[in-house]
Coordinates of C-alpha atoms in Angstrom, one line a residue:
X1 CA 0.0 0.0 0.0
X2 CA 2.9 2.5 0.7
X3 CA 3.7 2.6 -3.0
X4 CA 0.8 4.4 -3.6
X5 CA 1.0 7.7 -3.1
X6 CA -2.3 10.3 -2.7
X7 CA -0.4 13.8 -2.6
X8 CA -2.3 16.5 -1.0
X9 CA -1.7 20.4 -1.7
X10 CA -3.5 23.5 0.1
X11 CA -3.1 26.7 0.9
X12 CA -3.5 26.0 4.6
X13 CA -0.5 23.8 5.4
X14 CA -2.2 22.9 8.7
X15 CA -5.0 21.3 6.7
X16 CA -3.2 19.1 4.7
X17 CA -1.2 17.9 7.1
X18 CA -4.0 16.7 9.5
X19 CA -5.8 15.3 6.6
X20 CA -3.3 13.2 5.5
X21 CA -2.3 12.1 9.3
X22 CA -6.1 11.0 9.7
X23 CA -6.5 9.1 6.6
X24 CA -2.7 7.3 6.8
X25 CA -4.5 5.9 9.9
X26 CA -7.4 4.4 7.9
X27 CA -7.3 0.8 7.1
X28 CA -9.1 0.6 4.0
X29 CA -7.5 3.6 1.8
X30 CA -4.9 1.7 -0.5
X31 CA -2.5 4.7 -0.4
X32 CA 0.0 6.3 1.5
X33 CA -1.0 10.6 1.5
X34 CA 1.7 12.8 1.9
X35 CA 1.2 16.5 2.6
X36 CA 3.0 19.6 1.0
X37 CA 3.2 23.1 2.3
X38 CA 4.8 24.6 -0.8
X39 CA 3.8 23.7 -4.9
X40 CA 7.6 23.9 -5.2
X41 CA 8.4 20.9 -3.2
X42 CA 5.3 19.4 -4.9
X43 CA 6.7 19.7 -8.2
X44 CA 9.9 18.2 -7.1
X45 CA 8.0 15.1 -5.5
X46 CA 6.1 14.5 -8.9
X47 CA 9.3 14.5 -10.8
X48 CA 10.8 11.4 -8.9
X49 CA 8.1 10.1 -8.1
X50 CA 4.4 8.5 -8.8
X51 CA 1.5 10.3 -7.6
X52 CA -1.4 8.1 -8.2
X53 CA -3.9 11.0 -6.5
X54 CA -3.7 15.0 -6.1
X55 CA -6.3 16.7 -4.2
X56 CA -4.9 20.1 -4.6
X57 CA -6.9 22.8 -3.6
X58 CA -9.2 25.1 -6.6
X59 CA -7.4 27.8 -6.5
X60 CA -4.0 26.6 -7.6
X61 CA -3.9 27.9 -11.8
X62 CA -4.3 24.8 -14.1
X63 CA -1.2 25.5 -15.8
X64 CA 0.7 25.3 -12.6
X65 CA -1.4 21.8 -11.8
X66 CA -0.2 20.4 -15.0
X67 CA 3.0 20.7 -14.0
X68 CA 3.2 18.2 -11.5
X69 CA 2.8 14.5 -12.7
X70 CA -0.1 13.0 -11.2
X71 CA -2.3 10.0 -12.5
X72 CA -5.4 11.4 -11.6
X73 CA -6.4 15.4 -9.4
X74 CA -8.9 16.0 -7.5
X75 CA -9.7 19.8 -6.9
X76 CA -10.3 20.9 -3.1
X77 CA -13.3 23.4 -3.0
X78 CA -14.2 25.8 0.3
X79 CA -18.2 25.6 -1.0
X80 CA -17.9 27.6 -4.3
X81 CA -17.8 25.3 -7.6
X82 CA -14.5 25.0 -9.1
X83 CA -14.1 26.7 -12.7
X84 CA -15.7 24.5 -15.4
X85 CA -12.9 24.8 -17.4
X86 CA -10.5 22.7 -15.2
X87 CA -11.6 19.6 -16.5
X88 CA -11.2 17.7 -12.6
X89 CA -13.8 16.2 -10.2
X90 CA -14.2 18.9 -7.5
X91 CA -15.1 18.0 -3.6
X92 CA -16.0 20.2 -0.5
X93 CA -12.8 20.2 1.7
X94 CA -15.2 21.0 4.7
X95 CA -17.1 17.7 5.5
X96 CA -15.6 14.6 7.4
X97 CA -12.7 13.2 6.4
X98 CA -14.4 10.2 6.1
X99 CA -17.0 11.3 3.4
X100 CA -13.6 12.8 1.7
X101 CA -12.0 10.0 1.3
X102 CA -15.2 7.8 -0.4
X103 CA -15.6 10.7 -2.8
X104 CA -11.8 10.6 -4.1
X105 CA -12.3 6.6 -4.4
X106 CA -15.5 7.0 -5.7
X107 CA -13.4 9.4 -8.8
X108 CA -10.6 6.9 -9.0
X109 CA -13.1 3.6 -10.1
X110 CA -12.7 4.5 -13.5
X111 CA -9.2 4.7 -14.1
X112 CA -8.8 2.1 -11.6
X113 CA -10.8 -0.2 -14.0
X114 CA -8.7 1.1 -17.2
X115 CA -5.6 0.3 -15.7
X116 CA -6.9 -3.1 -14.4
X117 CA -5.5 -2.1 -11.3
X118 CA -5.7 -4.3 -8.0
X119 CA -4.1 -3.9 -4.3
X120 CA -2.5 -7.7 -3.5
X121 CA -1.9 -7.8 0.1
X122 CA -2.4 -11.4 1.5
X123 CA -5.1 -13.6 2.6
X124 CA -8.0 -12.0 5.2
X125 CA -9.1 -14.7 7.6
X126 CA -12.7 -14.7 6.9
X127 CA -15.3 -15.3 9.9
X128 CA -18.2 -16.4 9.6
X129 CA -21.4 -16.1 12.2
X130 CA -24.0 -18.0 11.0
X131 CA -27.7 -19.2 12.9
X132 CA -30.7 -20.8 12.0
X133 CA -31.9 -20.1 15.4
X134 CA -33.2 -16.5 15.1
X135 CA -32.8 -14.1 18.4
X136 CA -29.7 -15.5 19.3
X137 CA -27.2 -12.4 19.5
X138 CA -25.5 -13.0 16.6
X139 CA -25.3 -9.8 15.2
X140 CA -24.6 -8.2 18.8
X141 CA -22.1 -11.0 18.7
X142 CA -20.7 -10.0 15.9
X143 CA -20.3 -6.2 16.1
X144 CA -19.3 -7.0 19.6
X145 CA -15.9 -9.1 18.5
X146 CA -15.4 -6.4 15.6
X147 CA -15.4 -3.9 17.8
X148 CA -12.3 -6.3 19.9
X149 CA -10.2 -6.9 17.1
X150 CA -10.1 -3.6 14.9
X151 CA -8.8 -2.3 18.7
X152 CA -5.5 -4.1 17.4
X153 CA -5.8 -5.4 13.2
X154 CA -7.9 -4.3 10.2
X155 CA -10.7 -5.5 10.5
X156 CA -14.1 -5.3 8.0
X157 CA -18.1 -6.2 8.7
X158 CA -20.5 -7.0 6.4
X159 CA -24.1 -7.6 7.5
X160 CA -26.2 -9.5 5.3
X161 CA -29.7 -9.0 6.8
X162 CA -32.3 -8.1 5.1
X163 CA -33.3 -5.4 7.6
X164 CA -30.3 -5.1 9.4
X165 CA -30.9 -2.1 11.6
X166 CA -27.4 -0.9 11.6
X167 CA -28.0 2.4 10.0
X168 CA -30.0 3.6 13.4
X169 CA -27.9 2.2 15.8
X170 CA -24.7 3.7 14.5
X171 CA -26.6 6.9 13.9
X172 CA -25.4 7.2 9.9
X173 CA -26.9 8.0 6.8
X174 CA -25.2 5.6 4.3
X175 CA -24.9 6.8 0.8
X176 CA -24.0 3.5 -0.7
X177 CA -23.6 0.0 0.6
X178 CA -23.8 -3.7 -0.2
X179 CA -26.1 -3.1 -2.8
X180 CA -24.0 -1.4 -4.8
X181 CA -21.1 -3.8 -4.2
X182 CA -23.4 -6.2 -5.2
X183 CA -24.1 -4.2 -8.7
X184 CA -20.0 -3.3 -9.5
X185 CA -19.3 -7.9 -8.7
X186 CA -22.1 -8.7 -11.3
X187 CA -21.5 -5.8 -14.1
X188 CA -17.8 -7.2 -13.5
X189 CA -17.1 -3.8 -12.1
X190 CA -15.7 -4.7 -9.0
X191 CA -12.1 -3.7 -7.5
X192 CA -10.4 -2.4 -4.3
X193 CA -10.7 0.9 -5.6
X194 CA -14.9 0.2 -5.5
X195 CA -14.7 -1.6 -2.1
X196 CA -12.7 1.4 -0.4
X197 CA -15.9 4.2 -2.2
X198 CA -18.1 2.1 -0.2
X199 CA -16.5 1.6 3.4
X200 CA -17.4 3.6 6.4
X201 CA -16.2 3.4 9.7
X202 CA -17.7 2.9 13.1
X203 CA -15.0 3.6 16.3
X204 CA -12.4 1.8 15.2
X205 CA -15.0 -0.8 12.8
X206 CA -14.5 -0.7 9.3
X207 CA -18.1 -2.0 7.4
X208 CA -20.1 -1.6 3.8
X209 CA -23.2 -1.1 4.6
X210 CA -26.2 -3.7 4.5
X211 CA -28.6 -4.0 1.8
X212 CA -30.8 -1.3 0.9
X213 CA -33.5 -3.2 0.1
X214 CA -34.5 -7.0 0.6
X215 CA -35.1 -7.7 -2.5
X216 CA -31.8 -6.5 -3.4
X217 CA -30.1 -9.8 -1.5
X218 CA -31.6 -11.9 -4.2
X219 CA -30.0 -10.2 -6.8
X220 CA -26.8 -12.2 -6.6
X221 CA -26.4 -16.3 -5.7
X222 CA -24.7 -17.4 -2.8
X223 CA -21.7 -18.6 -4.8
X224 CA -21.0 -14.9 -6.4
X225 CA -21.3 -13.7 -2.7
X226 CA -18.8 -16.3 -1.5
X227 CA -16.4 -15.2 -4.9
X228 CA -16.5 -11.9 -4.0
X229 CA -15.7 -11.9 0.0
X230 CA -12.9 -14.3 -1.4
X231 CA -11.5 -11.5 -3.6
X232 CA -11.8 -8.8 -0.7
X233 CA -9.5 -11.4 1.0
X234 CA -6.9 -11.8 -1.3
X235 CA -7.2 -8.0 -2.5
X236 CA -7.5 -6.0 0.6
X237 CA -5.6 -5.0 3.5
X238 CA -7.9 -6.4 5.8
X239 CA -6.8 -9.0 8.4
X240 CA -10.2 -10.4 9.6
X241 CA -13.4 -10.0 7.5
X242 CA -16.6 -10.6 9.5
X243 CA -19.5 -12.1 8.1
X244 CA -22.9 -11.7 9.6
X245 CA -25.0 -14.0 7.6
X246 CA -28.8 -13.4 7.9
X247 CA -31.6 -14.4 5.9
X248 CA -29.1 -16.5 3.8
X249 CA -31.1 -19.8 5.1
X250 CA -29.3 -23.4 3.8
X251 CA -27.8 -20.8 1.0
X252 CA -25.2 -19.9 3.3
X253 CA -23.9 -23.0 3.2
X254 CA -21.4 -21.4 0.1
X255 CA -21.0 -18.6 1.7
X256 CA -19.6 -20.3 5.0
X257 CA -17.5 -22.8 2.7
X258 CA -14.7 -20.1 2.3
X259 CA -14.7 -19.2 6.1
X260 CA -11.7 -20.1 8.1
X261 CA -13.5 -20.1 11.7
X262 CA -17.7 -20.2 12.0
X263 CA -19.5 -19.2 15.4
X264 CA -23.0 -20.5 15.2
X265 CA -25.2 -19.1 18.2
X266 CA -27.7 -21.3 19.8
X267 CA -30.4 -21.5 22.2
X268 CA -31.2 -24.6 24.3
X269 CA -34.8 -24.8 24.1
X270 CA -36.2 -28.1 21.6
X271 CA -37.4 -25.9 19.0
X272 CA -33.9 -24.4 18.6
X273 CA -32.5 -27.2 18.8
X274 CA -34.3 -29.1 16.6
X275 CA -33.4 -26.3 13.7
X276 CA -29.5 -26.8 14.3
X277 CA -30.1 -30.4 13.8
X278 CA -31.7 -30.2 10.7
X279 CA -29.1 -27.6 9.3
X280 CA -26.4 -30.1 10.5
X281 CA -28.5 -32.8 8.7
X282 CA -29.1 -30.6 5.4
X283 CA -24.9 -30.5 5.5
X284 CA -24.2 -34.2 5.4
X285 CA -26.4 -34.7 2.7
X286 CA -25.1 -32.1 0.7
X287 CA -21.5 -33.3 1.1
X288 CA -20.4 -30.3 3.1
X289 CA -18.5 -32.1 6.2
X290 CA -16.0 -29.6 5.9
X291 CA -18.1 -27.3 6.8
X292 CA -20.0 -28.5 9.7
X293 CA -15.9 -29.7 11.0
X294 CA -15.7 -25.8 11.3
X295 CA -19.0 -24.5 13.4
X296 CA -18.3 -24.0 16.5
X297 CA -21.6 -23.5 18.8
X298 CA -22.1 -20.8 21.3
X299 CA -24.5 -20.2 24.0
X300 CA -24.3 -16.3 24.0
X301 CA -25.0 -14.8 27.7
X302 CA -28.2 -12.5 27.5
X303 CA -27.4 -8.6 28.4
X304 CA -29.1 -7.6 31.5
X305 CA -30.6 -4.0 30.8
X306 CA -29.3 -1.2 28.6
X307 CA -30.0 2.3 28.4
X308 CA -30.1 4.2 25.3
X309 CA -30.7 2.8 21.8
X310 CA -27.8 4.8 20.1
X311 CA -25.2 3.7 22.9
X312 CA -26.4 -0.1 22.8
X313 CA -23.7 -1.5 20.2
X314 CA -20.0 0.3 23.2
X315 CA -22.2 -1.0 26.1
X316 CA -21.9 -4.2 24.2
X317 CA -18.4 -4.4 25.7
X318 CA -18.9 -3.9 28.9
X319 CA -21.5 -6.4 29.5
X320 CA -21.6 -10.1 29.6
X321 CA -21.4 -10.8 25.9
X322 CA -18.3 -8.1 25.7
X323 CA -16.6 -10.5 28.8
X324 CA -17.6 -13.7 26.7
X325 CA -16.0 -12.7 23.5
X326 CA -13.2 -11.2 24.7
X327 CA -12.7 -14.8 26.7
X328 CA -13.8 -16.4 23.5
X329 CA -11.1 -14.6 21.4
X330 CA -7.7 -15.0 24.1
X331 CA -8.5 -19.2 23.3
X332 CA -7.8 -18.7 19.4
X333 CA -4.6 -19.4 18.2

């Protein structure tokens, strides 16, 4: 990832420089920004170097743009709209970092997909949490041990509910999410460049956010679903992704084929049990040993009482399911 380099050029030094400290601490931006105080120095930089990325800011004469190489520039705007003759993708410097950052990877797709351009960088272990018991804290689960490992690795949840929720309790306003993912994998459209437009981040959580309808989950098969986490494995930073598989029913079974570990939460009352059995049952049949090998069962401890709605997902870690996971977690290798 540190051979990528996203330059970044304003007339307040101070802003560049904590724009690019923030998003060198981001896990899923594939490149390595880089500050200047002076166009001089910029210049220099772009002469013995590679800038894949220049957000410079509007102001800045075209002509003197042009003379630093850069693959692709990005104009930095204080609310006015940069002049139409600058023929660059302009963004509002004032807004969250965050929202910043998916913009400039949003303007990148398409030379990302011209150059056929992809980020190698290992193998994610992929985790899958997986019911067919339903009220059985396995998205609290979930979030909960994201929340626990991104503390220390790059971590990435994806929720694949149908109505997941997640929007409310995390208190964002998503602009793009799974769906879209979804749309880029099956118009063969998909890269890191695409994965990173679509990320947001929660604490220390990175996550693409659910569905936006639930109609739109049958849109894809379980097998492109299992494809494409695979490629965000072997194309992205990410150390651990986390898959929170919802109303996937025996079509998870795909999905959970190309996890390394699989928590499955149960309840011990018959009716539960009598679903696990039959999943367990529908997995022999279908010739996937493998998979039922891997699932490990959990009785999840039930929360005593919470307060507020938008603080629910950090009291999660200070409650009994935060104490189980974290116990759950020192035992793997």
């Amino acid at each position: 990832m540190s051979d990528r380099v996203m330059a970044v050029f304003d007339a307040d030094p101070f802003y560049a420089e904590r724009f690019a400290d923030f998003v060198n601490q981001k896990k899923y931006v594939p490149f390595h920004v880089m500050a200047f105080t002076t166009l001089e120095k910029l210049i220099i930089f772009g002469g013995a170097h590679e800038i894949e990325i220049l957000m410079v800011h509007a102001s800045v004469p075209q002509e003197e743009i042009a003379k630093v190489s850069a693959v692709q520039v990005v104009l930095l705007t204080d609310g006015e709209p940069a002049c139409v003759e600058k023929p660059y993708k302009s963004i509002y410097k004032y807004q969250a970092a965050d929202s910043i950052m998916r913009e400039v990877m949003e303007c990148c797709c398409a030379g990302a997909e011209e150059s056929g351009s992809t980020m190698i960088s290992g193998t994610s272990r992929i985790i899958g949490v997986y019911s067919p018991v339903n009220r059985c804290l396995k998205t609290s689960f979930s979030l909960t041990m994201g929340q626990l490992l991104s503390r220390d690795l790059k971590v990435l949840y994806m929720n694949f509910e149908d109505c997941s929720g997640l929007g409310r309790l995390i208190g964002e306003e998503h602009k793009g999410g799974l769906s879209d993912l979804f749309y880029y994998y099956s118009q063969e459209k998909y890269n890191w460049v695409r994965l990173g437009s679509l990320v947001y981040t929660w604490g220390e959580l990175d996550y693409v956010p659910p569905v936006r309808y639930p109609e739109d989950l049958n849109q894809i098969t379980a097998e492109d679903v299992a494809d494409l986490v695979s490629r965000i494995a072997r194309e992205s930073a990410y150390e651990f992704i986390i898959l929170d598989l919802g109303q996937f029913g025996k079509k998870a079974v795909e999905v959970l084929e190309v996890c390394d570990e699989i928590y499955m939460p149960v309840q011990e009352d018959c009716i539960s049990a009598a679903k696990v059995e039959e999943f367990e049952e529908y997995l022999s049949a279908c010739g996937h040993e493998s998979v039922k090998a891997r699932i490990q069962k959990i009785k999840l401890p039930y929360h005593s009482s919470f307060g507020r709605r938008d603080s629910y997902l950090e009291q999660l870690l200070w409650g009994e399911l935060g104490d189980y996971t974290r116990q759950l977690l020192r035992k793997q290798p």
